[in-house]
Amino acid sequence: MNGWRQKVLECFQAPFPHLTIVSDPDQLLEDESILSTLTGQGLEMIKLQDRASFRYEMESRFKNKDQHVNCVVVSPLEDLRDIPFDIWSNAQKVELRKSSLFPGLSAHVVRQLDTRTLDLLSGITIKGTVSTERATIDLILRQVYGLSYDSVHSLSDCLLLAMRYHRLQCEVPVTIQQYLIENLQHRVKDIPIQDWISSYYAFMQYLQQEWHRFVNDHFPQSHAFWDPEVRAVLSMLFIEGDLSPVSIHHDSFPNVFFWGVSFDDKQQKFEMMKELERQVEMLLSTSPDRRTWIQIARLFGKAKSIALELQLEDEDSSLLIDMEERVEAYFERWLSDHYGSLVTLTDRNAPVMVHKTVEVLRLKGQEKVALIVCDGLSFVQWAQIERELVNDFHCEIYGSFAWIPTLTSVSRQSIFSGEIPRFFYDSINTTAKEEKAWKMAWERSGVPSVYVTYERGLGQGEYDRSKIAALAKSNTKVAGLVIDTVDQLTHHTIQGQLGMYAEVDVWLKQRFLQSLLTDLLDEGFDVYLTSDHGNKESKGVGRTNDGILPETRGERVRVYRDVVLRDQAAVQYSCKPWPGTGLPDDYHALIAQSGEAFVREGEIVVSHGGASIEEVIVPFVHIKKR
């Protein structure tokens, strides 16, 4: 490991003290690579948020452990003297600041940069002193982001720069964004450059409308969309689903634009699946981080959804099978190294792990918010749903990591409680306390429970607005809604994911979800849709002969109260013990291998509980009216 991460790691040198407290207001330790390295060296990491939960965490994790445990307490505070005195007085102190990693740049600007920008910044050679704010911003725009704003002269230039800007996969600070807008506005006239840069939604709306005009005018050669660089980025926006193809009733169109038109052709969809496979392979070759894995899950889910739609024969489906095996093998290795470091991470647009959902929604600062949890929804089913929503709604698609084992009582309960499973150990096998936990989570954020609704079991039968509590109560400010249709279909399908695809298609045609979204948006709710876990088609390897020993007998997971019994079972069956990250001390999971299930040998089931990419990475979608 090199660059800025190595400088951070150099602050932690063996032999480690028993207790270290770290002042980290810039959240440098919220990086999975750094956390994985530190925990791999035997350090126990605790994040200090409030004193009560901190005390509980310290006592529950260390009261029965050897006194030689080396603990690192990470504080977001600049002044460590606000740490409880008994901790502060017995600890080694470390201060981490972004500005100290790049001393030749403006500290004010550097502090606003995210880790991906820091990665790119570490890879360039900085000549001379650029300590002023303006010089630092200019260097970052040109050399880090590759946005040479002074070379913009035409509509094609503007489109390409805006496309590159929104494809950066970096969180661009407002200071830098405004600097870029102001400089571009002096160079181009009659182009709404501020809207294009400041709002991805507005830019996508423009591109969608302009694409309609472009197709309807029969692909005029003078249009900016013919520019090869513009066309390359535009193709990805269609392939990933940010833009929707235009339906045409003939096949006489330039082949270079096949991704942007739709005429219900099987070969065209098969070519789209191959392009998605190519993109997944490219991403796998980049040493994926957590954000890249979400990208892979989305692209893979879309490819698999297309394969189910086409009902591919064995020869054609081999492409998807090979891709799935490679993805799962890579993901298993990455998960083993990095899953434990995801627990404390935060992100602005979406929860890194599902228990951060309440925190992310609260930080959005909206007056009214609705969270729809589609129980059991994977990115495969989301790709199918997205096709039905695209004409009426704009979807900003992100992703989150579910809790493993990917069981409803574990992962969905963590969404509504805002807690890691260790903190609801007394109800970890039931969802009966979700409503109370949901209301308590929002009360802690300052929203009285009288303004908070929770309802479950939605999605069955005909949609009836009057039966939706969030809409019936005029004073609702926060709504939690559980649609369990996909999960119900998962547990009752008899024809694998192919049969499930057909059932979801029938359900979507009944328009329950579309009607619910329309009514929530009409009532002024800021609407988000997510899932607690996905699902995986698996083949039975035989039932486990555990008698009454397992606490939970899932098709993809077994849970034991005793670690010895769990490890004995692991030797007998094709499965792997799962580390107890975030789980209660007496909760020991045995996970089935990818594509396998603890059912009758050869039986095909769609289930969950395991650690495959389809089960673990779930959609988190911000939905607006189109």
PDB file of C-alpha atoms in Angstrom, residues 258-406:
ATOM      1  CA  PHE A 258     -27.761   0.128 -31.150  1.00  0.00           C
ATOM      2  CA  TRP A 259     -27.762   0.722 -27.369  1.00  0.00           C
ATOM      3  CA  GLY A 260     -30.025   3.792 -27.655  1.00  0.00           C
ATOM      4  CA  VAL A 261     -32.928   2.325 -29.619  1.00  0.00           C
ATOM      5  CA  SER A 262     -35.386  -0.440 -28.860  1.00  0.00           C
ATOM      6  CA  PHE A 263     -37.388  -2.465 -31.328  1.00  0.00           C
ATOM      7  CA  ASP A 264     -37.939  -5.685 -29.351  1.00  0.00           C
ATOM      8  CA  ASP A 265     -35.198  -7.616 -31.077  1.00  0.00           C
ATOM      9  CA  LYS A 266     -33.691 -10.667 -29.348  1.00  0.00           C
ATOM     10  CA  GLN A 267     -30.313 -10.243 -30.992  1.00  0.00           C
ATOM     11  CA  GLN A 268     -30.094  -6.607 -29.878  1.00  0.00           C
ATOM     12  CA  LYS A 269     -30.756  -7.611 -26.254  1.00  0.00           C
ATOM     13  CA  PHE A 270     -28.199 -10.401 -26.509  1.00  0.00           C
ATOM     14  CA  GLU A 271     -25.617  -7.885 -27.758  1.00  0.00           C
ATOM     15  CA  MET A 272     -26.499  -5.669 -24.782  1.00  0.00           C
ATOM     16  CA  MET A 273     -25.860  -8.586 -22.444  1.00  0.00           C
ATOM     17  CA  LYS A 274     -22.449  -9.173 -24.044  1.00  0.00           C
ATOM     18  CA  GLU A 275     -21.584  -5.479 -23.638  1.00  0.00           C
ATOM     19  CA  LEU A 276     -22.567  -5.656 -19.965  1.00  0.00           C
ATOM     20  CA  GLU A 277     -20.336  -8.711 -19.566  1.00  0.00           C
ATOM     21  CA  ARG A 278     -17.450  -6.783 -21.141  1.00  0.00           C
ATOM     22  CA  GLN A 279     -17.957  -3.908 -18.707  1.00  0.00           C
ATOM     23  CA  VAL A 280     -18.020  -6.300 -15.727  1.00  0.00           C
ATOM     24  CA  GLU A 281     -14.780  -7.921 -16.859  1.00  0.00           C
ATOM     25  CA  MET A 282     -13.172  -4.506 -17.206  1.00  0.00           C
ATOM     26  CA  LEU A 283     -14.215  -3.538 -13.668  1.00  0.00           C
ATOM     27  CA  LEU A 284     -12.982  -6.856 -12.230  1.00  0.00           C
ATOM     28  CA  SER A 285      -9.529  -6.089 -13.618  1.00  0.00           C
ATOM     29  CA  THR A 286      -9.273  -2.841 -11.615  1.00  0.00           C
ATOM     30  CA  SER A 287      -8.917  -4.296  -8.078  1.00  0.00           C
ATOM     31  CA  PRO A 288     -12.486  -3.248  -7.158  1.00  0.00           C
ATOM     32  CA  ASP A 289     -13.286  -1.290  -4.010  1.00  0.00           C
ATOM     33  CA  ARG A 290     -16.714  -1.197  -2.367  1.00  0.00           C
ATOM     34  CA  ARG A 291     -18.087   1.385  -4.810  1.00  0.00           C
ATOM     35  CA  THR A 292     -16.863  -0.594  -7.801  1.00  0.00           C
ATOM     36  CA  TRP A 293     -18.472  -3.753  -6.436  1.00  0.00           C
ATOM     37  CA  ILE A 294     -21.807  -1.937  -6.336  1.00  0.00           C
ATOM     38  CA  GLN A 295     -21.267  -1.015  -9.991  1.00  0.00           C
ATOM     39  CA  ILE A 296     -20.477  -4.639 -10.801  1.00  0.00           C
ATOM     40  CA  ALA A 297     -23.566  -5.860  -8.926  1.00  0.00           C
ATOM     41  CA  ARG A 298     -25.750  -3.459 -10.893  1.00  0.00           C
ATOM     42  CA  LEU A 299     -24.299  -4.398 -14.304  1.00  0.00           C
ATOM     43  CA  PHE A 300     -24.317  -8.116 -13.486  1.00  0.00           C
ATOM     44  CA  GLY A 301     -27.920  -7.885 -12.260  1.00  0.00           C
ATOM     45  CA  LYS A 302     -28.976  -6.203 -15.489  1.00  0.00           C
ATOM     46  CA  ALA A 303     -27.183  -8.835 -17.599  1.00  0.00           C
ATOM     47  CA  LYS A 304     -28.854 -11.651 -15.668  1.00  0.00           C
ATOM     48  CA  SER A 305     -32.253  -9.976 -15.977  1.00  0.00           C
ATOM     49  CA  ILE A 306     -31.817  -9.804 -19.769  1.00  0.00           C
ATOM     50  CA  ALA A 307     -30.844 -13.494 -19.834  1.00  0.00           C
ATOM     51  CA  LEU A 308     -34.008 -14.389 -17.891  1.00  0.00           C
ATOM     52  CA  GLU A 309     -36.114 -12.245 -20.212  1.00  0.00           C
ATOM     53  CA  LEU A 310     -34.645 -13.988 -23.285  1.00  0.00           C
ATOM     54  CA  GLN A 311     -34.859 -17.466 -21.697  1.00  0.00           C
ATOM     55  CA  LEU A 312     -31.491 -18.319 -23.207  1.00  0.00           C
ATOM     56  CA  GLU A 313     -30.654 -21.874 -24.232  1.00  0.00           C
ATOM     57  CA  ASP A 314     -27.646 -23.674 -22.753  1.00  0.00           C
ATOM     58  CA  GLU A 315     -25.145 -22.564 -25.394  1.00  0.00           C
ATOM     59  CA  ASP A 316     -26.082 -18.876 -25.190  1.00  0.00           C
ATOM     60  CA  SER A 317     -26.314 -18.914 -21.396  1.00  0.00           C
ATOM     61  CA  SER A 318     -22.716 -20.146 -21.012  1.00  0.00           C
ATOM     62  CA  LEU A 319     -21.518 -16.537 -21.310  1.00  0.00           C
ATOM     63  CA  LEU A 320     -23.532 -15.554 -18.235  1.00  0.00           C
ATOM     64  CA  ILE A 321     -22.558 -18.678 -16.279  1.00  0.00           C
ATOM     65  CA  ASP A 322     -18.849 -18.015 -16.834  1.00  0.00           C
ATOM     66  CA  MET A 323     -19.269 -14.365 -15.804  1.00  0.00           C
ATOM     67  CA  GLU A 324     -21.197 -15.365 -12.660  1.00  0.00           C
ATOM     68  CA  GLU A 325     -18.503 -17.818 -11.564  1.00  0.00           C
ATOM     69  CA  ARG A 326     -15.762 -15.204 -12.008  1.00  0.00           C
ATOM     70  CA  VAL A 327     -17.734 -12.494 -10.211  1.00  0.00           C
ATOM     71  CA  GLU A 328     -18.552 -14.749  -7.257  1.00  0.00           C
ATOM     72  CA  ALA A 329     -14.959 -15.977  -6.924  1.00  0.00           C
ATOM     73  CA  TYR A 330     -13.547 -12.423  -6.931  1.00  0.00           C
ATOM     74  CA  PHE A 331     -16.290 -11.172  -4.605  1.00  0.00           C
ATOM     75  CA  GLU A 332     -15.752 -13.959  -2.081  1.00  0.00           C
ATOM     76  CA  ARG A 333     -12.057 -13.068  -1.772  1.00  0.00           C
ATOM     77  CA  TRP A 334     -12.755  -9.328  -1.483  1.00  0.00           C
ATOM     78  CA  LEU A 335     -15.516  -9.875   1.078  1.00  0.00           C
ATOM     79  CA  SER A 336     -13.221 -11.993   3.236  1.00  0.00           C
ATOM     80  CA  ASP A 337     -10.678  -9.160   3.375  1.00  0.00           C
ATOM     81  CA  HIS A 338     -12.906  -6.102   3.578  1.00  0.00           C
ATOM     82  CA  TYR A 339     -16.399  -6.880   4.912  1.00  0.00           C
ATOM     83  CA  GLY A 340     -15.479  -6.223   8.525  1.00  0.00           C
ATOM     84  CA  SER A 341     -14.209  -2.737   7.679  1.00  0.00           C
ATOM     85  CA  LEU A 342     -17.529  -1.618   6.122  1.00  0.00           C
ATOM     86  CA  VAL A 343     -19.445  -1.439   9.413  1.00  0.00           C
ATOM     87  CA  THR A 344     -18.402   2.060  10.475  1.00  0.00           C
ATOM     88  CA  LEU A 345     -18.141   3.649   7.006  1.00  0.00           C
ATOM     89  CA  THR A 346     -20.475   6.431   5.924  1.00  0.00           C
ATOM     90  CA  ASP A 347     -21.357   7.880   2.547  1.00  0.00           C
ATOM     91  CA  ARG A 348     -23.361  10.907   1.508  1.00  0.00           C
ATOM     92  CA  ASN A 349     -25.656   9.438  -1.144  1.00  0.00           C
ATOM     93  CA  ALA A 350     -26.392   5.970   0.226  1.00  0.00           C
ATOM     94  CA  PRO A 351     -25.717   3.867   3.328  1.00  0.00           C
ATOM     95  CA  VAL A 352     -22.537   1.813   2.951  1.00  0.00           C
ATOM     96  CA  MET A 353     -24.219  -0.891   5.040  1.00  0.00           C
ATOM     97  CA  VAL A 354     -27.964  -1.060   5.501  1.00  0.00           C
ATOM     98  CA  HIS A 355     -27.933  -0.167   9.216  1.00  0.00           C
ATOM     99  CA  LYS A 356     -26.801   3.347   8.205  1.00  0.00           C
ATOM    100  CA  THR A 357     -30.060   3.980   6.283  1.00  0.00           C
ATOM    101  CA  VAL A 358     -31.736   6.117   8.958  1.00  0.00           C
ATOM    102  CA  GLU A 359     -28.564   8.182   9.354  1.00  0.00           C
ATOM    103  CA  VAL A 360     -28.344   8.850   5.593  1.00  0.00           C
ATOM    104  CA  LEU A 361     -32.047   9.785   5.339  1.00  0.00           C
ATOM    105  CA  ARG A 362     -31.736  12.119   8.319  1.00  0.00           C
ATOM    106  CA  LEU A 363     -28.756  13.883   6.754  1.00  0.00           C
ATOM    107  CA  LYS A 364     -30.789  14.512   3.588  1.00  0.00           C
ATOM    108  CA  GLY A 365     -32.690  17.072   5.668  1.00  0.00           C
ATOM    109  CA  GLN A 366     -36.040  16.678   3.869  1.00  0.00           C
ATOM    110  CA  GLU A 367     -39.288  17.638   5.630  1.00  0.00           C
ATOM    111  CA  LYS A 368     -41.056  14.426   4.577  1.00  0.00           C
ATOM    112  CA  VAL A 369     -39.314  11.159   3.728  1.00  0.00           C
ATOM    113  CA  ALA A 370     -40.608   7.719   2.751  1.00  0.00           C
ATOM    114  CA  LEU A 371     -38.501   4.555   2.779  1.00  0.00           C
ATOM    115  CA  ILE A 372     -39.839   1.560   0.855  1.00  0.00           C
ATOM    116  CA  VAL A 373     -38.069  -1.682   1.767  1.00  0.00           C
ATOM    117  CA  CYS A 374     -38.684  -4.332  -0.883  1.00  0.00           C
ATOM    118  CA  ASP A 375     -37.873  -7.422   1.149  1.00  0.00           C
ATOM    119  CA  GLY A 376     -35.579  -9.807  -0.740  1.00  0.00           C
ATOM    120  CA  LEU A 377     -35.012  -7.550  -3.770  1.00  0.00           C
ATOM    121  CA  SER A 378     -31.713  -8.124  -5.566  1.00  0.00           C
ATOM    122  CA  PHE A 379     -30.204  -6.097  -8.399  1.00  0.00           C
ATOM    123  CA  VAL A 380     -31.545  -8.787 -10.760  1.00  0.00           C
ATOM    124  CA  GLN A 381     -35.155  -7.999  -9.860  1.00  0.00           C
ATOM    125  CA  TRP A 382     -34.364  -4.288  -9.643  1.00  0.00           C
ATOM    126  CA  ALA A 383     -33.280  -4.307 -13.316  1.00  0.00           C
ATOM    127  CA  GLN A 384     -36.692  -5.779 -14.151  1.00  0.00           C
ATOM    128  CA  ILE A 385     -38.536  -3.218 -12.022  1.00  0.00           C
ATOM    129  CA  GLU A 386     -36.474  -0.333 -13.402  1.00  0.00           C
ATOM    130  CA  ARG A 387     -37.660  -1.066 -16.938  1.00  0.00           C
ATOM    131  CA  GLU A 388     -41.268  -0.618 -15.760  1.00  0.00           C
ATOM    132  CA  LEU A 389     -40.566   2.606 -13.849  1.00  0.00           C
ATOM    133  CA  VAL A 390     -38.384   4.378 -16.389  1.00  0.00           C
ATOM    134  CA  ASN A 391     -41.139   6.147 -18.337  1.00  0.00           C
ATOM    135  CA  ASP A 392     -42.741   7.762 -15.277  1.00  0.00           C
ATOM    136  CA  PHE A 393     -39.945   8.090 -12.733  1.00  0.00           C
ATOM    137  CA  HIS A 394     -36.327   9.184 -12.558  1.00  0.00           C
ATOM    138  CA  CYS A 395     -34.209   6.791 -10.499  1.00  0.00           C
ATOM    139  CA  GLU A 396     -30.851   7.691  -8.963  1.00  0.00           C
ATOM    140  CA  ILE A 397     -29.384   4.253  -8.314  1.00  0.00           C
ATOM    141  CA  TYR A 398     -26.860   3.460  -5.608  1.00  0.00           C
ATOM    142  CA  GLY A 399     -26.221   0.345  -3.551  1.00  0.00           C
ATOM    143  CA  SER A 400     -25.672  -0.888   0.005  1.00  0.00           C
ATOM    144  CA  PHE A 401     -24.207  -3.947   1.689  1.00  0.00           C
ATOM    145  CA  ALA A 402     -26.603  -6.185   3.609  1.00  0.00           C
ATOM    146  CA  TRP A 403     -25.775  -7.870   6.883  1.00  0.00           C
ATOM    147  CA  ILE A 404     -24.503 -11.426   6.676  1.00  0.00           C
ATOM    148  CA  PRO A 405     -26.211 -13.801   7.207  1.00  0.00           C
ATOM    149  CA  THR A 406     -28.639 -12.235   4.753  1.00  0.00           C
TER     150      THR A 406
END
